[in-house]
Coordinates of C-alpha atoms in Angstrom, one line a residue:
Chain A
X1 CA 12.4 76.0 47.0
X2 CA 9.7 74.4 45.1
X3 CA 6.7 75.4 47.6
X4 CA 4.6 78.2 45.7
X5 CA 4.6 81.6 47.3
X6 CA 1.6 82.5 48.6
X7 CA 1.3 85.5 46.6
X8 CA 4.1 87.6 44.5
X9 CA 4.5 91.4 44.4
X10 CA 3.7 91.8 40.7
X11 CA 2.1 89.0 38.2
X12 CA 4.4 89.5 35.1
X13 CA 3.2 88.3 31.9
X14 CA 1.5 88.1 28.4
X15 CA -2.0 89.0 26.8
X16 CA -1.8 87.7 23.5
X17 CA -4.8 89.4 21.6
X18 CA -5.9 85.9 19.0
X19 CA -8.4 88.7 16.9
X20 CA -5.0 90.7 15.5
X21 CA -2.5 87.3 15.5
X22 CA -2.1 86.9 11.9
X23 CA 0.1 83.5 12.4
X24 CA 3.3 84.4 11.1
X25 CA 5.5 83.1 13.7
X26 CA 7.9 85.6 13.7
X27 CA 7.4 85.6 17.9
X28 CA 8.6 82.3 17.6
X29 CA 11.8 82.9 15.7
X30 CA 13.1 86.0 17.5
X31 CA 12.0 83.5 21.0
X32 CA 14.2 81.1 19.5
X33 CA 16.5 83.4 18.7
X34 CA 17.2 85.3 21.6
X35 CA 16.8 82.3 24.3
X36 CA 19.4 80.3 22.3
X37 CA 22.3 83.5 22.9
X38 CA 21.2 84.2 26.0
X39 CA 20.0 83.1 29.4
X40 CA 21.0 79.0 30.0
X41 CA 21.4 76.7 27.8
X42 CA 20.7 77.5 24.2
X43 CA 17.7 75.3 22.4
X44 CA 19.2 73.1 20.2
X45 CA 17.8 71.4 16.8
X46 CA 18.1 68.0 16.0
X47 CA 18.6 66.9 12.5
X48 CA 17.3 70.4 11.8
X49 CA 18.4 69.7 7.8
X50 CA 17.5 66.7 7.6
X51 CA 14.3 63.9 7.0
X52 CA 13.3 64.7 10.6
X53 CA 13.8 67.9 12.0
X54 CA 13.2 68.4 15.9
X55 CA 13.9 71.7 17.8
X56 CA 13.6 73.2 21.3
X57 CA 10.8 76.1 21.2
X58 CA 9.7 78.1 24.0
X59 CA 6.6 79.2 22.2
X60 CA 4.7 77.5 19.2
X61 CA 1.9 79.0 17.1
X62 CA -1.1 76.1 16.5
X63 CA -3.7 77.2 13.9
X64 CA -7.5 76.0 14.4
X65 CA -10.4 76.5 12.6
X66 CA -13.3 77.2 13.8
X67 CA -17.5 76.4 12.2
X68 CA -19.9 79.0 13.8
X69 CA -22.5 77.2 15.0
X70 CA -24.9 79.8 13.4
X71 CA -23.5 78.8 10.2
X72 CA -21.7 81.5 8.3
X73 CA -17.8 81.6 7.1
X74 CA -15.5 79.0 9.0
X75 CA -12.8 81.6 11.0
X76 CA -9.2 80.5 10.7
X77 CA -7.7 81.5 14.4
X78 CA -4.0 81.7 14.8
X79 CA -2.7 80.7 18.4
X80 CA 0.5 81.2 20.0
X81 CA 1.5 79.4 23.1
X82 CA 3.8 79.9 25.7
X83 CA 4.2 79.6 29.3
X84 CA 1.5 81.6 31.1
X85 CA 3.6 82.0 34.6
X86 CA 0.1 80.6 36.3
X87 CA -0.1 81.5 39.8
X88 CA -0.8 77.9 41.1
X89 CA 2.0 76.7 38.9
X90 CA 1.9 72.5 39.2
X91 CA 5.3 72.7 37.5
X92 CA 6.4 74.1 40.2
X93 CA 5.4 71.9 43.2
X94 CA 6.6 68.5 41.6
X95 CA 10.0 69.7 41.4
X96 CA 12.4 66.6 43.3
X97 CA 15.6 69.0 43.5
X98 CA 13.9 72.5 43.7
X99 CA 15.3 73.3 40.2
X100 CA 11.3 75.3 39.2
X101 CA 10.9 78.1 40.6
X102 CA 8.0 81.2 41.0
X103 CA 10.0 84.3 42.1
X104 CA 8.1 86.1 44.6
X105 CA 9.0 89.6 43.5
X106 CA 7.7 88.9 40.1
X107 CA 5.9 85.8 39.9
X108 CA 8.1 84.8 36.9
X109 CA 8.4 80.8 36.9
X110 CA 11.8 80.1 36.3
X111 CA 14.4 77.0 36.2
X112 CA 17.7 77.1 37.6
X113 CA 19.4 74.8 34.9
X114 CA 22.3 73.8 37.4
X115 CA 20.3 71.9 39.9
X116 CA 17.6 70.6 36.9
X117 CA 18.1 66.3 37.1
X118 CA 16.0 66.5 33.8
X119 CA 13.4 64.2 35.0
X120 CA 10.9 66.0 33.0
X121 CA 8.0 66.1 36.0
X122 CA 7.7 69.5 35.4
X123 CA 6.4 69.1 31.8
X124 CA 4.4 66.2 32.6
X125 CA 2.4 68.3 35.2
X126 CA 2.2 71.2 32.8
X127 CA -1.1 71.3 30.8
X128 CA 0.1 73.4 28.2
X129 CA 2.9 72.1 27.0
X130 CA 5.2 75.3 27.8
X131 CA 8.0 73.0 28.7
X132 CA 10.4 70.9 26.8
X133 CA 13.4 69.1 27.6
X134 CA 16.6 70.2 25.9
X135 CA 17.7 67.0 23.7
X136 CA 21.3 68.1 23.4
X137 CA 21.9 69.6 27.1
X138 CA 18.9 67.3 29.1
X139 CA 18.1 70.4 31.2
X140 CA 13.9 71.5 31.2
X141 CA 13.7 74.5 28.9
X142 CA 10.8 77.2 29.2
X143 CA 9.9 80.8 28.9
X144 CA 11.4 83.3 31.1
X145 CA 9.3 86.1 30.0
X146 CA 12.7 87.3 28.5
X147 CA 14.1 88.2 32.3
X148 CA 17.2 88.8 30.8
X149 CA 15.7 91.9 28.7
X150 CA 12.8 93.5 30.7
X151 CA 15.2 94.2 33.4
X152 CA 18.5 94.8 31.5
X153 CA 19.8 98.5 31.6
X154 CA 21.8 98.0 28.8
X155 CA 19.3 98.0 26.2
X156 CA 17.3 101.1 25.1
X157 CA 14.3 101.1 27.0
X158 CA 11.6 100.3 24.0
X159 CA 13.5 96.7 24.1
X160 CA 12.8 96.0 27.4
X161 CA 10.3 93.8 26.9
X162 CA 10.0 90.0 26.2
X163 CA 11.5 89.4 22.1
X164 CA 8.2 87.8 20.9
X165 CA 6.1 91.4 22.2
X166 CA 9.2 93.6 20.7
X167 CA 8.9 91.4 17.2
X168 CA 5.7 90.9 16.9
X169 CA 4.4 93.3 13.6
X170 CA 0.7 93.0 14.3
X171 CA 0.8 94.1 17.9
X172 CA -1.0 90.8 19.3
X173 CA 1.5 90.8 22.0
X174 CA 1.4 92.8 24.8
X175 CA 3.4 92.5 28.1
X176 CA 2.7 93.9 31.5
X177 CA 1.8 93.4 35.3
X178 CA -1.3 92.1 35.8
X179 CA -1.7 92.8 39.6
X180 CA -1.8 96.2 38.9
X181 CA -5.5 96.9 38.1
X182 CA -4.0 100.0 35.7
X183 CA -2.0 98.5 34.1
X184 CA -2.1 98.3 29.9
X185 CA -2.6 94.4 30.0
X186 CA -5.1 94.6 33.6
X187 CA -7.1 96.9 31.5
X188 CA -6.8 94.8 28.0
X189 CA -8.0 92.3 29.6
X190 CA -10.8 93.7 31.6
X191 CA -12.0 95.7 28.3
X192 CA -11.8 93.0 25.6
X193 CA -12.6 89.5 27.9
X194 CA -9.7 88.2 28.5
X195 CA -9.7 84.6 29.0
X196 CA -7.7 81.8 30.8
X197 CA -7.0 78.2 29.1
X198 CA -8.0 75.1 30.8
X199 CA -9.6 77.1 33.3
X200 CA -10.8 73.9 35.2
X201 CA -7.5 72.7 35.9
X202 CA -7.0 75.0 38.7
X203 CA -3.8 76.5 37.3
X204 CA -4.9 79.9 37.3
X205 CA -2.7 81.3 34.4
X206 CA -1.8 84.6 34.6
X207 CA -1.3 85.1 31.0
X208 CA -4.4 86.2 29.0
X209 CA -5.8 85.4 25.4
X210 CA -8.2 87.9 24.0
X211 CA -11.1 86.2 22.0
X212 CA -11.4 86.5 18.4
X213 CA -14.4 89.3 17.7
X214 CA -16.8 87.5 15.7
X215 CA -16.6 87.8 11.3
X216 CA -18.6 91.1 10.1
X217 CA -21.2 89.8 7.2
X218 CA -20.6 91.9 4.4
X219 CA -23.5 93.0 2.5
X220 CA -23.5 93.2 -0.9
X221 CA -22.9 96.4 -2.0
X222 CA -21.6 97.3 -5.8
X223 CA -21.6 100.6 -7.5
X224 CA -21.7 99.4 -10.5
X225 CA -25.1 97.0 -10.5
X226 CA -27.3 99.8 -11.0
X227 CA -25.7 100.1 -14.5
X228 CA -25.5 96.9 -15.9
X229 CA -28.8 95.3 -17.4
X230 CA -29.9 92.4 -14.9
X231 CA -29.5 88.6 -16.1
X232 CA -32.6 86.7 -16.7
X233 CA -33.8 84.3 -14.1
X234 CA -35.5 82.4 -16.9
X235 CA -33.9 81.1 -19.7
X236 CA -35.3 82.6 -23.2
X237 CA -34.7 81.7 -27.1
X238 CA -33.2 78.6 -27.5
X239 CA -31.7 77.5 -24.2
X240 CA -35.2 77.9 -23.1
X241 CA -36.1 75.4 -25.5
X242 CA -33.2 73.0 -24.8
X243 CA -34.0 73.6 -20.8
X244 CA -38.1 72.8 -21.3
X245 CA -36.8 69.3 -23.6
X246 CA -34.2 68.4 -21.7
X247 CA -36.9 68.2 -18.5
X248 CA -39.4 66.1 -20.7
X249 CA -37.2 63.4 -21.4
Chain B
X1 CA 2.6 59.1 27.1
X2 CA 5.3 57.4 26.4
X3 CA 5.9 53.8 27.5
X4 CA 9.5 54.5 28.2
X5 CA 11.1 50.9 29.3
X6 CA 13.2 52.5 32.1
X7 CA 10.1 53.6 33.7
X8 CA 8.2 51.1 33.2
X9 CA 11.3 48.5 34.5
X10 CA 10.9 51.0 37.8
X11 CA 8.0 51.3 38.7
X12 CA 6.9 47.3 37.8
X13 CA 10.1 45.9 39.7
X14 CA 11.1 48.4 42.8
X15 CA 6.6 47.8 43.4
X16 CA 7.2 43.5 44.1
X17 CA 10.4 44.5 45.4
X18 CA 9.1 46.7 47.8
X19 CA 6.3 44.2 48.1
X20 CA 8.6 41.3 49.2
X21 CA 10.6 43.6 51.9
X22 CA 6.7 44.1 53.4
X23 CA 6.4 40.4 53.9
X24 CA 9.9 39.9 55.2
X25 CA 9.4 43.0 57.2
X26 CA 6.3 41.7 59.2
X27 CA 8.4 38.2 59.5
X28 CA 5.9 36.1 56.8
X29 CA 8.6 34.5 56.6
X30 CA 11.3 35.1 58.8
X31 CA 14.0 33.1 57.5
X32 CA 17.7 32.6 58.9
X33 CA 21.0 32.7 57.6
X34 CA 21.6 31.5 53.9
X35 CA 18.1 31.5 53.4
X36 CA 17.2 34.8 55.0
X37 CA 20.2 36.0 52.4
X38 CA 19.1 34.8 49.3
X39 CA 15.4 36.5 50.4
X40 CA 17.1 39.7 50.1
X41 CA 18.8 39.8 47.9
X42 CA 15.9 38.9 45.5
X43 CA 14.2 42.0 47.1
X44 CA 17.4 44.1 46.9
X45 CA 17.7 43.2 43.1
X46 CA 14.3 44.1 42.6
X47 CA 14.1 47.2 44.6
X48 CA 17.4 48.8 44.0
X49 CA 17.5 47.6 40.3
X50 CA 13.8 49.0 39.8
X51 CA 15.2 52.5 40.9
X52 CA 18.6 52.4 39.1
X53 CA 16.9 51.5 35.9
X54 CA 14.7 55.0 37.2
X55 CA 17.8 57.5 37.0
X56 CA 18.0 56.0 33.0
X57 CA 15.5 58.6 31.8
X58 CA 17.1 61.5 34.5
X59 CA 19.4 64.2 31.8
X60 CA 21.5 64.9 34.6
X61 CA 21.5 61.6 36.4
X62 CA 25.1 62.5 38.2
X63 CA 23.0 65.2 40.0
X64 CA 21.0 62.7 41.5
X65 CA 21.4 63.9 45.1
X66 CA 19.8 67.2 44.6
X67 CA 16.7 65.2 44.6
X68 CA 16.2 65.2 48.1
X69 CA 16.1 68.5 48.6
X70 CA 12.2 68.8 48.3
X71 CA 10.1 66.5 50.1
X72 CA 7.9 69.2 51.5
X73 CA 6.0 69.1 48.5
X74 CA 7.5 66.7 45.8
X75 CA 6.1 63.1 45.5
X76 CA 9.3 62.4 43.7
X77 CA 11.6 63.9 46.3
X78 CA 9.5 61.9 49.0
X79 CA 9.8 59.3 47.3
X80 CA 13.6 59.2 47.0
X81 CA 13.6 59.6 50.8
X82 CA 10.8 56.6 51.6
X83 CA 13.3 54.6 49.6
X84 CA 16.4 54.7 50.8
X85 CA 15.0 54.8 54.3
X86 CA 13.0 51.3 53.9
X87 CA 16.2 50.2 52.0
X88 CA 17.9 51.3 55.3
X89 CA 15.5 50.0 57.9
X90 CA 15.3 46.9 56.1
X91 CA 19.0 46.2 55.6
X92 CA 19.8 46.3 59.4
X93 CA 16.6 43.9 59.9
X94 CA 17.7 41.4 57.3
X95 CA 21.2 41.8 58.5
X96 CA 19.9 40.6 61.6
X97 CA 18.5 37.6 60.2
X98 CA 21.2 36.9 58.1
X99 CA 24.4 37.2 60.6
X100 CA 23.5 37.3 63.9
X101 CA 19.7 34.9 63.3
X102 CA 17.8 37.1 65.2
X103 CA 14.5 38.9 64.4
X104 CA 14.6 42.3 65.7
X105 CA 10.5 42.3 65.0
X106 CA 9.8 46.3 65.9
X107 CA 12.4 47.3 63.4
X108 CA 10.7 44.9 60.5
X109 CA 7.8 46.4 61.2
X110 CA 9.2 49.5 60.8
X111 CA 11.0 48.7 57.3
X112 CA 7.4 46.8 56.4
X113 CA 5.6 50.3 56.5
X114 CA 8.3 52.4 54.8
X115 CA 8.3 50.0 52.2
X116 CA 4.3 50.3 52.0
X117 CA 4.9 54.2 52.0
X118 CA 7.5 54.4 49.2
X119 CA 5.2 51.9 47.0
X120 CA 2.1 54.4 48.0
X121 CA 5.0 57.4 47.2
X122 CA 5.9 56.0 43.4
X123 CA 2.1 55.7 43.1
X124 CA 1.3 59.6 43.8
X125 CA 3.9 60.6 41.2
X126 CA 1.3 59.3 38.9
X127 CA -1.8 60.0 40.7
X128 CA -1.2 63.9 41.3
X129 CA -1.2 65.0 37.7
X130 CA -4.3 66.8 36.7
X131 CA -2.6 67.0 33.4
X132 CA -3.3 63.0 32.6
X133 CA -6.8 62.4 33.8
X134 CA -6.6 58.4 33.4
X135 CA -4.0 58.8 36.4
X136 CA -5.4 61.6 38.4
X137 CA -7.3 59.1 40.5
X138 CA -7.2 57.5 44.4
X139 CA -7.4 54.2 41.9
X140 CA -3.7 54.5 41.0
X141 CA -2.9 54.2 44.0
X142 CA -4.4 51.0 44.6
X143 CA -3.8 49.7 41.8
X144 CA 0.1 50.2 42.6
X145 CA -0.3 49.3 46.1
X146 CA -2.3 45.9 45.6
X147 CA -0.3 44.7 42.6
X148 CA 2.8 45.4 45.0
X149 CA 1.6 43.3 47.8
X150 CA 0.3 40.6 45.5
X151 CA 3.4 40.6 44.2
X152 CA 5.5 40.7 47.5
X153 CA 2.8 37.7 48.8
X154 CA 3.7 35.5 45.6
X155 CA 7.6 36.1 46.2
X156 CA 7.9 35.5 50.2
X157 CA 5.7 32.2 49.4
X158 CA 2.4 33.4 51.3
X159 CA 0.3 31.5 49.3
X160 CA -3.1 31.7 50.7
X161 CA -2.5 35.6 51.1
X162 CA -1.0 35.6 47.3
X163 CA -4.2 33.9 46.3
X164 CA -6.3 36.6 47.7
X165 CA -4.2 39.6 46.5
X166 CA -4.1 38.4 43.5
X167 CA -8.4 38.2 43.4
X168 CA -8.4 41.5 44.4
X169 CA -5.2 42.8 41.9
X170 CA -7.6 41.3 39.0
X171 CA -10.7 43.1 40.0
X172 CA -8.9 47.0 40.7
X173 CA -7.0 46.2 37.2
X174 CA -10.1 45.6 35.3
X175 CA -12.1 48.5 37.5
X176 CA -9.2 50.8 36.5
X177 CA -8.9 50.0 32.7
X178 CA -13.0 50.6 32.9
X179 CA -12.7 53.7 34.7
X180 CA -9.9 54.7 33.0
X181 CA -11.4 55.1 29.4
X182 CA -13.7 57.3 30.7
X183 CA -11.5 59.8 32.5
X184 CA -10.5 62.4 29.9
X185 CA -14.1 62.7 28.6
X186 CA -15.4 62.7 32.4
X187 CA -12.5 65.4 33.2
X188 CA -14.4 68.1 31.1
X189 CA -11.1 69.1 29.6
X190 CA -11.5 69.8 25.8
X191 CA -10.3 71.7 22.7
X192 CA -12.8 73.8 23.3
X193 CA -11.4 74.6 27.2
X194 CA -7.9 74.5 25.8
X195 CA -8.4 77.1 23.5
X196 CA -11.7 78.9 25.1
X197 CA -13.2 78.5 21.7
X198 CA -16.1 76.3 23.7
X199 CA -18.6 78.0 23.1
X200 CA -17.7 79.3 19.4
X201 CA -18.6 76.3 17.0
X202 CA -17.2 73.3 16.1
X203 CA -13.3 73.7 15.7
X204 CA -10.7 71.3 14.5
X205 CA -6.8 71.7 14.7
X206 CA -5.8 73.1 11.4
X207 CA -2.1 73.0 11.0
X208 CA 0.4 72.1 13.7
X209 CA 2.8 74.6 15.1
X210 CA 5.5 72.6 13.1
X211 CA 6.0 70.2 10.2
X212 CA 8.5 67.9 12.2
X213 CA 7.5 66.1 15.8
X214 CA 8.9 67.9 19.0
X215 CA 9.4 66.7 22.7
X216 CA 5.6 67.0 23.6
X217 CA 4.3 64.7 20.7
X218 CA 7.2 62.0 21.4
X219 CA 6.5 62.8 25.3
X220 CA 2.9 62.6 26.0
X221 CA 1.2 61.7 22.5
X222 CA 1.6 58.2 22.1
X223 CA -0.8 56.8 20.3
X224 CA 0.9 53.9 18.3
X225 CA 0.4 51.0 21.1
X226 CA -3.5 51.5 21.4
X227 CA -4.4 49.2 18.4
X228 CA -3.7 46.6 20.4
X229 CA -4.7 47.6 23.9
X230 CA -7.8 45.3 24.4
X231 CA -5.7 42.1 23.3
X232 CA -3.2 43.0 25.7
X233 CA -5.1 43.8 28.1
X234 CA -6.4 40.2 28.4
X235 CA -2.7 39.0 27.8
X236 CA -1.6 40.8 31.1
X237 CA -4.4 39.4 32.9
X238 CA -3.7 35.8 32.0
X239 CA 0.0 36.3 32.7
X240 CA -0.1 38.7 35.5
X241 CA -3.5 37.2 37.3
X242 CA -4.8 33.8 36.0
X243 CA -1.4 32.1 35.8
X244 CA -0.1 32.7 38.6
X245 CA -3.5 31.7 40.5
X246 CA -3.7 28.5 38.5
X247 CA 0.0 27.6 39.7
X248 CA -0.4 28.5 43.3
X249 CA -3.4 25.9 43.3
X250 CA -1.2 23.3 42.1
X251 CA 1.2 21.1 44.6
X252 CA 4.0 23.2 45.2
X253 CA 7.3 22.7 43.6
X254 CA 10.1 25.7 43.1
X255 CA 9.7 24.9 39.5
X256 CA 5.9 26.2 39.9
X257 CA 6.1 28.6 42.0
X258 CA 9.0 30.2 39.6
X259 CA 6.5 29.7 36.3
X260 CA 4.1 32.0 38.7
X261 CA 6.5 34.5 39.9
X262 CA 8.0 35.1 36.2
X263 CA 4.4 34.7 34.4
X264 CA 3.4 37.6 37.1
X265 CA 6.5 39.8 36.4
X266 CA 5.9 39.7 32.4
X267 CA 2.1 40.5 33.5
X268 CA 3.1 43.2 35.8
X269 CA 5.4 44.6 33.0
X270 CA 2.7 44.4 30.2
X271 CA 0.0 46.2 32.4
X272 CA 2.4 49.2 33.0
X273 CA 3.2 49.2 29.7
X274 CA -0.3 49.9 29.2
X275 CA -0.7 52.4 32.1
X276 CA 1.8 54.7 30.2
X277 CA 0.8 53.8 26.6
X278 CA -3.0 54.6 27.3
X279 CA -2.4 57.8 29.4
X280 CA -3.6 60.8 27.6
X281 CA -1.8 63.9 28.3
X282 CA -4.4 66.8 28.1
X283 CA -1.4 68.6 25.8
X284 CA -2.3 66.3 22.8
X285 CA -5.6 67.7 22.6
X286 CA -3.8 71.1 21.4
X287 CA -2.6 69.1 18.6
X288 CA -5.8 67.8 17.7
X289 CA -4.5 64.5 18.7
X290 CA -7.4 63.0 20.9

């Protein structure tokens, strides 16, 4: 049923901390990875050798940069994306055949690929981009927050998490339920600002980013200047000479 | 987003066809026998041929059915419903006509309003996306609702009613296009609110996520048919407004009156074209495509 429930036991989902992303993707290969062997249908490529390759992804890293206003050293900030299981999901409600789904227990949003008409509504009401249409199987593809891993007994228990957390090498991912205030990503969140993306479209993600912390200016410190004989401001000898001409002319 | 012709087919001819079933519906005209036939079947074409073309773009069209199941709170689903039941209505009312030569008036009027409803219905697919701000606005549906009965008045020959509807069709189109440009800046959704880096500095997308194009950019990031936009904006006024106008004050003739109804059509057809083409999809600001 695509009517929203009115609230879900637990609020599943990401943080994804953008001051310790260093942009490597690799949460998008072992997403692509594990979502193409498992659960539905797999995400296909398209001409993925040739002029114009074109794949499936449930999660894409953008790159932006960023000028301080107060001047200083432009920040390069990496940015992964993904669906952020919002709580007022409009993915959800547009749904003709009831195909989208929130799960009440977990507040996972999922899609039942048997009844999906692939009329693509979904992704047109999604803000984000989190869905894509499977070219080769026309079913909607999106993120399932890996439910095929964080509740699967037959993995050791450290892999019970979604692949891009498990992969990720800098620890920028972390996975958890947000409706429990103690929870590692509740408290994340609460301690580093954890933010929501297009806040004013009334979506209410449940997925957090954690702001960049701002460059350190580092001051110029070198051992070694004390040592070395300081160069001269003003040119002497012959360049001085040369310098004093050069301005006459 | 993307102009995709069997939407555009859709939504352009199921909205006169739908139009003309109004007009036949309240009995402006309410023809009789071969005449009251061939009305129908014009509307039927339209209609039903609007929403085949629809199921083009569906993946899984053969699982068509399954959109019915959610009417409690999907325009589309509604939609589906409105249709076939003003398809319904209106069948046994111009079957009526047709065989028997009666005018069963309540159950015209009945068909007239569904058919208003599943016009109003296509509209809010459109209208209830906060995701493309050009749409997210009561305008849409006004827009779709007025060119549908200006188009329905031109078809069932009202002429004097066509007139006006057309007036008014002219004035929401150019009131929407205005509107329109302003919405995404006037909906206060950025980069900066995208990413949350707002308040940060000035930030520009640096590399995208992938060398190649993906569904989103070929989806909602259109941005090819814009050069153009104010030329054809003008085009589908002359064709879809002016022409039709300038025929209908003519002495009538069939051969007039079919310049006016195919001269609207194209009109109807290059508007939409432009209601998709221009829509901005908030996702295209993540790829620094705005």
């Amino acid at each position: 049923m695509t009517e929203l429930p009115s609230r879900t036991n637990r609020k599943l989902g990401l943080v994804i901390d953008l001051d310790t992303c260093v942009g490597c993707h690799a949460c998008v290969i072992s997403c692509k990875g594990w979502n193409t062997e498992n659960y539905g249908a797999p995400l296909s490529d398209q001409s993925a050798y040739g002029a114009n390759p074109s794949g499936t992804f449930l999660n894409r890293v953008h790159s932006y940069e960023i000028m301080p206003e107060s001047g200083g050293a432009a920040q390069l900030i990496h940015f992964p994306k993904s669906c952020l299981h919002c709580e007022d999901a409009p993915c959800v409600t547009v749904c003709p055949t009831g195909a989208s789904y929130k799960r009440v227990d977990d507040g996972i949003v999922l899609v039942n690929e048997n009844d999906c008409i692939g009329c693509g509504l979904c992704a047109w009401a999604c803000p984000y981009g989190a869905r894509e249409m499977d070219a080769a199987e026309g079913v909607m593809k999106k993120c399932t927050l890996c439910v095929d891993r964080i509740y699967n007994d037959n993995l050791p228990e450290e892999d019970r998490v979604p692949a891009c957390v498990r992969t990720c090498p800098a620890g920028a991912r972390h996975f958890g339920d947000f409706a429990d205030p103690d929870s590692n990503v509740s408290r994340l969140s609460a301690e580093r600002g954890g933010f929501d993306l297009m806040p004013e479209q009334g979506t209410k993600p449940v997925n957090k980013y954690l702001p960049p912390r701002p460059k350190d200016t580092m001051e110029e410190v070198d051992i070694l200047a004390p040592l070395l004989t300081p160069i001269a401001e003003e040119p002497v000898g012959f360049m001085a000479w040369l310098d004093k001409t050069l301005e006459k002319i | 987003m993307h102009p995709a012709p069997s939407v555009i087919i859709f939504t352009s001819l199921s909205g006169i066809g739908f139009g003309l079933l109004f007009f036949l519906g309240l009995g402006l005209p309410a023809p009789k026998g071969w005449v009251a036939f061939v009305f129908f079947a014009i509307a039927y074409v339209l209609a039903v041929g609007g929403l085949l073309a629809s199921t083009f773009h569906l993946g899984h069209p053969e699982r068509f059915l399954k959109a019915f199941s959610q009417w409690r709170s999907s325009w589309l689903s509604r939609e589906a419903w409105l249709s076939v039941a003003a398809l319904s209505v209106m069948g046994l009312y111009g079957a009526g006509l047709v065989f028997y030569g009666v005018a069963i008036a309540p159950l015209g009027w009945v068909g007239a309003i569904l058919s208003l409803a599943t016009v109003y219905a296509t509209s809010m697919i459109y209208a209830q996306l906060k995701t493309v701000p050009r749409w997210n606005t009561p305008l849409t549906t006004v827009l779709f609702m007025v060119l549908a009965l200006a188009g329905g008045a031109l078809l069932s020959g009202n002429i004097n009613v066509a007139m006006m509807l057309l007036l008014a069709a002219g004035v929401v189109q150019i009131a929407y296009w205005i509107g329109g440009d302003q919405a995404l800046a006037r909906s206060g959704t950025t980069l900066g609110t995208a990413t949350g880096f707002a308040q940060k500095g000035q930030m520009r997308a640096f590399e995208p996520p992938h060398t190649g194009t993906n569904y989103l950019l070929r989806e909602f990031v259109h941005v090819v048919g814009r050069k153009h936009a104010a030329k054809l904006r003008i085009i589908s006024l002359i064709l879809m407004i002016g022409t039709p106008i300038l025929m209908l004050s003519l002495t009538f003739s069939h051969v007039i009156a079919l310049i006016a109804v195919i001269a609207h059509i194209a009109g109807v057809f290059v508007s939409r074209w432009l209601f998709f083409a221009q829509a901005e999809h908030v996702v295209g600001l993540y790829y620094g495509k705005r």
